[in-house]
């Protein structure tokens, strides 16, 4: 299948103590008419982690246009407090921008995300589930953050000339 749509996802990590995370985070775009696949953002980040006070950027691709972005889903890989990467992430803002070669662009913004806690699943409940072969619902492991605003942009290309150019002006160069 050919990639037809590319979305740049910019995550502004808060600039406060312990805001960054080396945990693995999967991101998914939720549209009005479907959803993207899950993308492990860490694979595309320069440091394999979300660094405090920086904007981390990665890409999510789709094969068709599903309409407006309605929310961003985030799933953590390590959810147990005994995991070596048990930490949390603090996000100021997520911006999703549709890559367009047509000179116009659209961005969906999720503001004031805050702390993404790792303890989504109660560990006692998880141990019962593994004993009884019960599968916990994915909703216990995911967080959906709705879009709070939309921004549009236009790339302009223009030329400014100063004065009148005559035929003999090129001879003065």
JSON list of N, CA and C in Angstrom, two decimals, residues 99-169:
[
{"chain": "A", "resi": 99, "resn": "UNK", "atom": "N", "xyz": [1.21, 17.21, 6.07]},
{"chain": "A", "resi": 99, "resn": "UNK", "atom": "CA", "xyz": [2.18, 17.63, 5.06]},
{"chain": "A", "resi": 99, "resn": "UNK", "atom": "C", "xyz": [1.45, 17.83, 3.74]},
{"chain": "A", "resi": 100, "resn": "UNK", "atom": "N", "xyz": [1.60, 19.01, 3.17]},
{"chain": "A", "resi": 100, "resn": "UNK", "atom": "CA", "xyz": [0.94, 19.33, 1.92]},
{"chain": "A", "resi": 100, "resn": "UNK", "atom": "C", "xyz": [1.95, 19.95, 0.96]},
{"chain": "A", "resi": 101, "resn": "UNK", "atom": "N", "xyz": [1.92, 19.50, -0.27]},
{"chain": "A", "resi": 101, "resn": "UNK", "atom": "CA", "xyz": [2.80, 20.07, -1.30]},
{"chain": "A", "resi": 101, "resn": "UNK", "atom": "C", "xyz": [2.08, 21.17, -2.07]},
{"chain": "A", "resi": 102, "resn": "UNK", "atom": "N", "xyz": [0.92, 21.59, -1.61]},
{"chain": "A", "resi": 102, "resn": "UNK", "atom": "CA", "xyz": [0.10, 22.54, -2.35]},
{"chain": "A", "resi": 102, "resn": "UNK", "atom": "C", "xyz": [0.21, 23.96, -1.83]},
{"chain": "A", "resi": 103, "resn": "UNK", "atom": "N", "xyz": [1.05, 24.22, -0.85]},
{"chain": "A", "resi": 103, "resn": "UNK", "atom": "CA", "xyz": [1.22, 25.58, -0.34]},
{"chain": "A", "resi": 103, "resn": "UNK", "atom": "C", "xyz": [0.29, 25.96, 0.78]},
{"chain": "A", "resi": 104, "resn": "UNK", "atom": "N", "xyz": [-0.64, 25.07, 1.11]},
{"chain": "A", "resi": 104, "resn": "UNK", "atom": "CA", "xyz": [-1.52, 25.33, 2.24]},
{"chain": "A", "resi": 104, "resn": "UNK", "atom": "C", "xyz": [-1.36, 24.20, 3.24]},
{"chain": "A", "resi": 105, "resn": "UNK", "atom": "N", "xyz": [-1.57, 24.50, 4.49]},
{"chain": "A", "resi": 105, "resn": "UNK", "atom": "CA", "xyz": [-1.43, 23.48, 5.51]},
{"chain": "A", "resi": 105, "resn": "UNK", "atom": "C", "xyz": [-2.47, 23.63, 6.60]},
{"chain": "A", "resi": 106, "resn": "UNK", "atom": "N", "xyz": [-2.66, 22.53, 7.31]},
{"chain": "A", "resi": 106, "resn": "UNK", "atom": "CA", "xyz": [-3.61, 22.54, 8.41]},
{"chain": "A", "resi": 106, "resn": "UNK", "atom": "C", "xyz": [-2.96, 21.83, 9.59]},
{"chain": "A", "resi": 107, "resn": "UNK", "atom": "N", "xyz": [-3.16, 22.38, 10.78]},
{"chain": "A", "resi": 107, "resn": "UNK", "atom": "CA", "xyz": [-2.62, 21.79, 12.00]},
{"chain": "A", "resi": 107, "resn": "UNK", "atom": "C", "xyz": [-3.72, 21.63, 13.02]},
{"chain": "A", "resi": 108, "resn": "UNK", "atom": "N", "xyz": [-3.66, 20.51, 13.74]},
{"chain": "A", "resi": 108, "resn": "UNK", "atom": "CA", "xyz": [-4.58, 20.24, 14.84]},
{"chain": "A", "resi": 108, "resn": "UNK", "atom": "C", "xyz": [-3.77, 20.28, 16.12]},
{"chain": "A", "resi": 109, "resn": "UNK", "atom": "N", "xyz": [-4.25, 20.99, 17.12]},
{"chain": "A", "resi": 109, "resn": "UNK", "atom": "CA", "xyz": [-3.48, 21.23, 18.33]},
{"chain": "A", "resi": 109, "resn": "UNK", "atom": "C", "xyz": [-4.21, 20.64, 19.54]},
{"chain": "A", "resi": 110, "resn": "UNK", "atom": "N", "xyz": [-3.43, 19.91, 20.36]},
{"chain": "A", "resi": 110, "resn": "UNK", "atom": "CA", "xyz": [-3.92, 19.41, 21.63]},
{"chain": "A", "resi": 110, "resn": "UNK", "atom": "C", "xyz": [-3.14, 20.16, 22.70]},
{"chain": "A", "resi": 111, "resn": "UNK", "atom": "N", "xyz": [-3.81, 21.06, 23.39]},
{"chain": "A", "resi": 111, "resn": "UNK", "atom": "CA", "xyz": [-3.17, 21.93, 24.39]},
{"chain": "A", "resi": 111, "resn": "UNK", "atom": "C", "xyz": [-3.30, 21.35, 25.79]},
{"chain": "A", "resi": 112, "resn": "UNK", "atom": "N", "xyz": [-2.35, 21.71, 26.64]},
{"chain": "A", "resi": 112, "resn": "UNK", "atom": "CA", "xyz": [-2.39, 21.38, 28.08]},
{"chain": "A", "resi": 112, "resn": "UNK", "atom": "C", "xyz": [-2.61, 19.88, 28.33]},
{"chain": "A", "resi": 113, "resn": "UNK", "atom": "N", "xyz": [-1.77, 19.06, 27.75]},
{"chain": "A", "resi": 113, "resn": "UNK", "atom": "CA", "xyz": [-1.89, 17.61, 27.93]},
{"chain": "A", "resi": 113, "resn": "UNK", "atom": "C", "xyz": [-1.57, 17.23, 29.37]},
{"chain": "A", "resi": 114, "resn": "UNK", "atom": "N", "xyz": [-0.43, 17.69, 29.88]},
{"chain": "A", "resi": 114, "resn": "UNK", "atom": "CA", "xyz": [-0.05, 17.41, 31.27]},
{"chain": "A", "resi": 114, "resn": "UNK", "atom": "C", "xyz": [0.67, 16.09, 31.43]},
{"chain": "A", "resi": 115, "resn": "UNK", "atom": "N", "xyz": [0.63, 15.57, 32.65]},
{"chain": "A", "resi": 115, "resn": "UNK", "atom": "CA", "xyz": [1.33, 14.33, 32.98]},
{"chain": "A", "resi": 115, "resn": "UNK", "atom": "C", "xyz": [0.62, 13.13, 32.38]},
{"chain": "A", "resi": 116, "resn": "UNK", "atom": "N", "xyz": [1.39, 12.27, 31.76]},
{"chain": "A", "resi": 116, "resn": "UNK", "atom": "CA", "xyz": [0.87, 10.99, 31.29]},
{"chain": "A", "resi": 116, "resn": "UNK", "atom": "C", "xyz": [1.40, 9.96, 32.27]},
{"chain": "A", "resi": 117, "resn": "UNK", "atom": "N", "xyz": [0.54, 9.53, 33.17]},
{"chain": "A", "resi": 117, "resn": "UNK", "atom": "CA", "xyz": [0.94, 8.58, 34.21]},
{"chain": "A", "resi": 117, "resn": "UNK", "atom": "C", "xyz": [1.08, 7.19, 33.62]},
{"chain": "A", "resi": 118, "resn": "UNK", "atom": "N", "xyz": [1.99, 6.44, 34.15]},
{"chain": "A", "resi": 118, "resn": "UNK", "atom": "CA", "xyz": [2.26, 5.10, 33.66]},
{"chain": "A", "resi": 118, "resn": "UNK", "atom": "C", "xyz": [1.37, 4.06, 34.32]},
{"chain": "A", "resi": 119, "resn": "UNK", "atom": "N", "xyz": [0.87, 4.32, 35.50]},
{"chain": "A", "resi": 119, "resn": "UNK", "atom": "CA", "xyz": [0.12, 3.33, 36.26]},
{"chain": "A", "resi": 119, "resn": "UNK", "atom": "C", "xyz": [-1.33, 3.25, 35.79]},
{"chain": "A", "resi": 120, "resn": "UNK", "atom": "N", "xyz": [-1.54, 2.88, 34.51]},
{"chain": "A", "resi": 120, "resn": "UNK", "atom": "CA", "xyz": [-2.90, 2.79, 33.98]},
{"chain": "A", "resi": 120, "resn": "UNK", "atom": "C", "xyz": [-3.63, 1.57, 34.52]},
{"chain": "A", "resi": 121, "resn": "UNK", "atom": "N", "xyz": [-2.91, 0.45, 34.72]},
{"chain": "A", "resi": 121, "resn": "UNK", "atom": "CA", "xyz": [-3.53, -0.79, 35.12]},
{"chain": "A", "resi": 121, "resn": "UNK", "atom": "C", "xyz": [-3.14, -1.10, 36.56]},
{"chain": "A", "resi": 122, "resn": "UNK", "atom": "N", "xyz": [-4.11, -1.36, 37.37]},
{"chain": "A", "resi": 122, "resn": "UNK", "atom": "CA", "xyz": [-3.83, -1.77, 38.75]},
{"chain": "A", "resi": 122, "resn": "UNK", "atom": "C", "xyz": [-3.10, -3.11, 38.70]},
{"chain": "A", "resi": 123, "resn": "UNK", "atom": "N", "xyz": [-1.92, -3.18, 39.32]},
{"chain": "A", "resi": 123, "resn": "UNK", "atom": "CA", "xyz": [-1.11, -4.38, 39.22]},
{"chain": "A", "resi": 123, "resn": "UNK", "atom": "C", "xyz": [-1.76, -5.59, 39.87]},
{"chain": "A", "resi": 124, "resn": "UNK", "atom": "N", "xyz": [-2.56, -5.40, 40.92]},
{"chain": "A", "resi": 124, "resn": "UNK", "atom": "CA", "xyz": [-3.27, -6.52, 41.53]},
{"chain": "A", "resi": 124, "resn": "UNK", "atom": "C", "xyz": [-4.31, -7.06, 40.55]},
{"chain": "A", "resi": 125, "resn": "UNK", "atom": "N", "xyz": [-5.03, -6.12, 39.90]},
{"chain": "A", "resi": 125, "resn": "UNK", "atom": "CA", "xyz": [-6.02, -6.52, 38.90]},
{"chain": "A", "resi": 125, "resn": "UNK", "atom": "C", "xyz": [-5.34, -7.26, 37.76]},
{"chain": "A", "resi": 126, "resn": "UNK", "atom": "N", "xyz": [-4.15, -6.81, 37.35]},
{"chain": "A", "resi": 126, "resn": "UNK", "atom": "CA", "xyz": [-3.40, -7.44, 36.27]},
{"chain": "A", "resi": 126, "resn": "UNK", "atom": "C", "xyz": [-3.01, -8.88, 36.65]},
{"chain": "A", "resi": 127, "resn": "UNK", "atom": "N", "xyz": [-2.60, -9.11, 37.92]},
{"chain": "A", "resi": 127, "resn": "UNK", "atom": "CA", "xyz": [-2.21, -10.46, 38.33]},
{"chain": "A", "resi": 127, "resn": "UNK", "atom": "C", "xyz": [-3.42, -11.40, 38.32]},
{"chain": "A", "resi": 128, "resn": "UNK", "atom": "N", "xyz": [-4.59, -10.90, 38.73]},
{"chain": "A", "resi": 128, "resn": "UNK", "atom": "CA", "xyz": [-5.80, -11.72, 38.66]},
{"chain": "A", "resi": 128, "resn": "UNK", "atom": "C", "xyz": [-6.12, -12.06, 37.20]},
{"chain": "A", "resi": 129, "resn": "UNK", "atom": "N", "xyz": [-5.97, -11.06, 36.34]},
{"chain": "A", "resi": 129, "resn": "UNK", "atom": "CA", "xyz": [-6.28, -11.28, 34.93]},
{"chain": "A", "resi": 129, "resn": "UNK", "atom": "C", "xyz": [-5.38, -12.35, 34.33]},
{"chain": "A", "resi": 130, "resn": "UNK", "atom": "N", "xyz": [-4.08, -12.35, 34.67]},
{"chain": "A", "resi": 130, "resn": "UNK", "atom": "CA", "xyz": [-3.17, -13.35, 34.11]},
{"chain": "A", "resi": 130, "resn": "UNK", "atom": "C", "xyz": [-3.47, -14.74, 34.69]},
{"chain": "A", "resi": 131, "resn": "UNK", "atom": "N", "xyz": [-3.92, -14.81, 35.96]},
{"chain": "A", "resi": 131, "resn": "UNK", "atom": "CA", "xyz": [-4.25, -16.10, 36.56]},
{"chain": "A", "resi": 131, "resn": "UNK", "atom": "C", "xyz": [-5.49, -16.71, 35.92]},
{"chain": "A", "resi": 132, "resn": "UNK", "atom": "N", "xyz": [-6.45, -15.88, 35.60]},
{"chain": "A", "resi": 132, "resn": "UNK", "atom": "CA", "xyz": [-7.72, -16.38, 35.06]},
{"chain": "A", "resi": 132, "resn": "UNK", "atom": "C", "xyz": [-7.78, -16.31, 33.54]},
{"chain": "A", "resi": 133, "resn": "UNK", "atom": "N", "xyz": [-6.65, -15.99, 32.89]},
{"chain": "A", "resi": 133, "resn": "UNK", "atom": "CA", "xyz": [-6.62, -15.84, 31.43]},
{"chain": "A", "resi": 133, "resn": "UNK", "atom": "C", "xyz": [-7.63, -14.81, 30.93]},
{"chain": "A", "resi": 134, "resn": "UNK", "atom": "N", "xyz": [-7.79, -13.76, 31.70]},
{"chain": "A", "resi": 134, "resn": "UNK", "atom": "CA", "xyz": [-8.70, -12.67, 31.34]},
{"chain": "A", "resi": 134, "resn": "UNK", "atom": "C", "xyz": [-7.86, -11.58, 30.68]},
{"chain": "A", "resi": 135, "resn": "UNK", "atom": "N", "xyz": [-8.34, -11.06, 29.57]},
{"chain": "A", "resi": 135, "resn": "UNK", "atom": "CA", "xyz": [-7.64, -9.99, 28.88]},
{"chain": "A", "resi": 135, "resn": "UNK", "atom": "C", "xyz": [-8.29, -8.66, 29.27]},
{"chain": "A", "resi": 136, "resn": "UNK", "atom": "N", "xyz": [-7.47, -7.74, 29.78]},
{"chain": "A", "resi": 136, "resn": "UNK", "atom": "CA", "xyz": [-8.00, -6.42, 30.12]},
{"chain": "A", "resi": 136, "resn": "UNK", "atom": "C", "xyz": [-8.27, -5.64, 28.85]},
{"chain": "A", "resi": 137, "resn": "UNK", "atom": "N", "xyz": [-9.26, -4.79, 28.90]},
{"chain": "A", "resi": 137, "resn": "UNK", "atom": "CA", "xyz": [-9.59, -3.98, 27.75]},
{"chain": "A", "resi": 137, "resn": "UNK", "atom": "C", "xyz": [-8.48, -2.99, 27.44]},
{"chain": "A", "resi": 138, "resn": "UNK", "atom": "N", "xyz": [-8.28, -2.71, 26.15]},
{"chain": "A", "resi": 138, "resn": "UNK", "atom": "CA", "xyz": [-7.27, -1.73, 25.75]},
{"chain": "A", "resi": 138, "resn": "UNK", "atom": "C", "xyz": [-7.56, -0.35, 26.32]},
{"chain": "A", "resi": 139, "resn": "UNK", "atom": "N", "xyz": [-8.81, -0.06, 26.62]},
{"chain": "A", "resi": 139, "resn": "UNK", "atom": "CA", "xyz": [-9.15, 1.26, 27.16]},
{"chain": "A", "resi": 139, "resn": "UNK", "atom": "C", "xyz": [-8.46, 1.49, 28.50]},
{"chain": "A", "resi": 140, "resn": "UNK", "atom": "N", "xyz": [-8.08, 0.40, 29.18]},
{"chain": "A", "resi": 140, "resn": "UNK", "atom": "CA", "xyz": [-7.36, 0.54, 30.45]},
{"chain": "A", "resi": 140, "resn": "UNK", "atom": "C", "xyz": [-5.93, 1.01, 30.23]},
{"chain": "A", "resi": 141, "resn": "UNK", "atom": "N", "xyz": [-5.41, 0.85, 29.03]},
{"chain": "A", "resi": 141, "resn": "UNK", "atom": "CA", "xyz": [-4.01, 1.15, 28.75]},
{"chain": "A", "resi": 141, "resn": "UNK", "atom": "C", "xyz": [-3.82, 2.39, 27.89]},
{"chain": "A", "resi": 142, "resn": "UNK", "atom": "N", "xyz": [-4.88, 3.00, 27.42]},
{"chain": "A", "resi": 142, "resn": "UNK", "atom": "CA", "xyz": [-4.76, 4.12, 26.49]},
{"chain": "A", "resi": 142, "resn": "UNK", "atom": "C", "xyz": [-5.32, 5.41, 27.09]},
{"chain": "A", "resi": 143, "resn": "UNK", "atom": "N", "xyz": [-4.79, 6.50, 26.57]},
{"chain": "A", "resi": 143, "resn": "UNK", "atom": "CA", "xyz": [-5.33, 7.82, 26.89]},
{"chain": "A", "resi": 143, "resn": "UNK", "atom": "C", "xyz": [-5.59, 8.55, 25.59]},
{"chain": "A", "resi": 144, "resn": "UNK", "atom": "N", "xyz": [-6.81, 9.09, 25.43]},
{"chain": "A", "resi": 144, "resn": "UNK", "atom": "CA", "xyz": [-7.16, 9.87, 24.24]},
{"chain": "A", "resi": 144, "resn": "UNK", "atom": "C", "xyz": [-7.23, 11.34, 24.62]},
{"chain": "A", "resi": 145, "resn": "UNK", "atom": "N", "xyz": [-6.56, 12.17, 23.83]},
{"chain": "A", "resi": 145, "resn": "UNK", "atom": "CA", "xyz": [-6.52, 13.61, 24.08]},
{"chain": "A", "resi": 145, "resn": "UNK", "atom": "C", "xyz": [-7.19, 14.32, 22.92]},
{"chain": "A", "resi": 146, "resn": "UNK", "atom": "N", "xyz": [-8.35, 14.96, 23.15]},
{"chain": "A", "resi": 146, "resn": "UNK", "atom": "CA", "xyz": [-9.08, 15.62, 22.06]},
{"chain": "A", "resi": 146, "resn": "UNK", "atom": "C", "xyz": [-8.37, 16.88, 21.56]},
{"chain": "A", "resi": 147, "resn": "UNK", "atom": "N", "xyz": [-8.57, 17.16, 20.28]},
{"chain": "A", "resi": 147, "resn": "UNK", "atom": "CA", "xyz": [-8.04, 18.38, 19.66]},
{"chain": "A", "resi": 147, "resn": "UNK", "atom": "C", "xyz": [-8.73, 19.58, 20.31]},
{"chain": "A", "resi": 148, "resn": "UNK", "atom": "N", "xyz": [-7.92, 20.59, 20.68]},
{"chain": "A", "resi": 148, "resn": "UNK", "atom": "CA", "xyz": [-8.48, 21.78, 21.33]},
{"chain": "A", "resi": 148, "resn": "UNK", "atom": "C", "xyz": [-8.58, 22.97, 20.38]},
{"chain": "A", "resi": 149, "resn": "UNK", "atom": "N", "xyz": [-7.79, 22.97, 19.28]},
{"chain": "A", "resi": 149, "resn": "UNK", "atom": "CA", "xyz": [-7.88, 24.05, 18.30]},
{"chain": "A", "resi": 149, "resn": "UNK", "atom": "C", "xyz": [-7.31, 23.59, 16.97]},
{"chain": "A", "resi": 150, "resn": "UNK", "atom": "N", "xyz": [-7.65, 24.34, 15.93]},
{"chain": "A", "resi": 150, "resn": "UNK", "atom": "CA", "xyz": [-7.20, 24.04, 14.56]},
{"chain": "A", "resi": 150, "resn": "UNK", "atom": "C", "xyz": [-6.57, 25.30, 13.99]},
{"chain": "A", "resi": 151, "resn": "UNK", "atom": "N", "xyz": [-5.48, 25.12, 13.27]},
{"chain": "A", "resi": 151, "resn": "UNK", "atom": "CA", "xyz": [-4.77, 26.25, 12.66]},
{"chain": "A", "resi": 151, "resn": "UNK", "atom": "C", "xyz": [-4.56, 25.97, 11.17]},
{"chain": "A", "resi": 152, "resn": "UNK", "atom": "N", "xyz": [-4.69, 26.99, 10.36]},
{"chain": "A", "resi": 152, "resn": "UNK", "atom": "CA", "xyz": [-4.41, 26.87, 8.92]},
{"chain": "A", "resi": 152, "resn": "UNK", "atom": "C", "xyz": [-3.28, 27.80, 8.54]},
{"chain": "A", "resi": 153, "resn": "UNK", "atom": "N", "xyz": [-2.51, 27.39, 7.54]},
{"chain": "A", "resi": 153, "resn": "UNK", "atom": "CA", "xyz": [-1.40, 28.22, 7.09]},
{"chain": "A", "resi": 153, "resn": "UNK", "atom": "C", "xyz": [-1.30, 28.18, 5.57]},
{"chain": "A", "resi": 154, "resn": "UNK", "atom": "N", "xyz": [-0.68, 29.21, 5.02]},
{"chain": "A", "resi": 154, "resn": "UNK", "atom": "CA", "xyz": [-0.44, 29.30, 3.59]},
{"chain": "A", "resi": 154, "resn": "UNK", "atom": "C", "xyz": [0.99, 29.73, 3.35]},
{"chain": "A", "resi": 155, "resn": "UNK", "atom": "N", "xyz": [1.69, 28.99, 2.50]},
{"chain": "A", "resi": 155, "resn": "UNK", "atom": "CA", "xyz": [3.05, 29.35, 2.11]},
{"chain": "A", "resi": 155, "resn": "UNK", "atom": "C", "xyz": [2.96, 30.27, 0.89]},
{"chain": "A", "resi": 156, "resn": "UNK", "atom": "N", "xyz": [3.55, 31.43, 1.00]},
{"chain": "A", "resi": 156, "resn": "UNK", "atom": "CA", "xyz": [3.52, 32.39, -0.09]},
{"chain": "A", "resi": 156, "resn": "UNK", "atom": "C", "xyz": [4.91, 32.51, -0.70]},
{"chain": "A", "resi": 157, "resn": "UNK", "atom": "N", "xyz": [4.95, 32.58, -2.01]},
{"chain": "A", "resi": 157, "resn": "UNK", "atom": "CA", "xyz": [6.19, 32.81, -2.74]},
{"chain": "A", "resi": 157, "resn": "UNK", "atom": "C", "xyz": [5.98, 34.07, -3.56]},
{"chain": "A", "resi": 158, "resn": "UNK", "atom": "N", "xyz": [6.83, 35.05, -3.33]},
{"chain": "A", "resi": 158, "resn": "UNK", "atom": "CA", "xyz": [6.67, 36.29, -4.08]},
{"chain": "A", "resi": 158, "resn": "UNK", "atom": "C", "xyz": [8.04, 36.89, -4.35]},
{"chain": "A", "resi": 159, "resn": "UNK", "atom": "N", "xyz": [8.06, 37.82, -5.28]},
{"chain": "A", "resi": 159, "resn": "UNK", "atom": "CA", "xyz": [9.30, 38.48, -5.68]},
{"chain": "A", "resi": 159, "resn": "UNK", "atom": "C", "xyz": [9.09, 39.99, -5.56]},
{"chain": "A", "resi": 160, "resn": "UNK", "atom": "N", "xyz": [10.07, 40.65, -4.99]},
{"chain": "A", "resi": 160, "resn": "UNK", "atom": "CA", "xyz": [10.01, 42.11, -4.85]},
{"chain": "A", "resi": 160, "resn": "UNK", "atom": "C", "xyz": [11.11, 42.70, -5.73]},
{"chain": "A", "resi": 161, "resn": "UNK", "atom": "N", "xyz": [10.72, 43.62, -6.57]},
{"chain": "A", "resi": 161, "resn": "UNK", "atom": "CA", "xyz": [11.72, 44.32, -7.39]},
{"chain": "A", "resi": 161, "resn": "UNK", "atom": "C", "xyz": [11.79, 45.77, -6.93]},
{"chain": "A", "resi": 162, "resn": "UNK", "atom": "N", "xyz": [12.95, 46.35, -7.08]},
{"chain": "A", "resi": 162, "resn": "UNK", "atom": "CA", "xyz": [13.15, 47.71, -6.63]},
{"chain": "A", "resi": 162, "resn": "UNK", "atom": "C", "xyz": [13.63, 48.54, -7.82]},
{"chain": "A", "resi": 163, "resn": "UNK", "atom": "N", "xyz": [12.80, 49.42, -8.28]},
{"chain": "A", "resi": 163, "resn": "UNK", "atom": "CA", "xyz": [13.17, 50.29, -9.39]},
{"chain": "A", "resi": 163, "resn": "UNK", "atom": "C", "xyz": [12.95, 49.64, -10.74]},
{"chain": "A", "resi": 164, "resn": "UNK", "atom": "N", "xyz": [13.25, 50.41, -11.76]},
{"chain": "A", "resi": 164, "resn": "UNK", "atom": "CA", "xyz": [13.07, 49.97, -13.14]},
{"chain": "A", "resi": 164, "resn": "UNK", "atom": "C", "xyz": [14.39, 49.43, -13.66]},
{"chain": "A", "resi": 165, "resn": "UNK", "atom": "N", "xyz": [14.34, 48.29, -14.30]},
{"chain": "A", "resi": 165, "resn": "UNK", "atom": "CA", "xyz": [15.54, 47.70, -14.86]},
{"chain": "A", "resi": 165, "resn": "UNK", "atom": "C", "xyz": [15.57, 47.99, -16.36]},
{"chain": "A", "resi": 166, "resn": "UNK", "atom": "N", "xyz": [16.67, 48.57, -16.83]},
{"chain": "A", "resi": 166, "resn": "UNK", "atom": "CA", "xyz": [16.80, 48.87, -18.24]},
{"chain": "A", "resi": 166, "resn": "UNK", "atom": "C", "xyz": [17.73, 47.84, -18.88]},
{"chain": "A", "resi": 167, "resn": "UNK", "atom": "N", "xyz": [17.79, 47.89, -20.21]},
{"chain": "A", "resi": 167, "resn": "UNK", "atom": "CA", "xyz": [18.63, 46.93, -20.94]},
{"chain": "A", "resi": 167, "resn": "UNK", "atom": "C", "xyz": [20.10, 47.11, -20.63]},
{"chain": "A", "resi": 168, "resn": "UNK", "atom": "N", "xyz": [20.55, 48.36, -20.45]},
{"chain": "A", "resi": 168, "resn": "UNK", "atom": "CA", "xyz": [21.97, 48.59, -20.19]},
{"chain": "A", "resi": 168, "resn": "UNK", "atom": "C", "xyz": [22.32, 48.46, -18.70]},
{"chain": "A", "resi": 169, "resn": "UNK", "atom": "N", "xyz": [21.34, 48.14, -17.85]},
{"chain": "A", "resi": 169, "resn": "UNK", "atom": "CA", "xyz": [21.64, 47.95, -16.44]},
{"chain": "A", "resi": 169, "resn": "UNK", "atom": "C", "xyz": [22.51, 46.73, -16.23]}
]
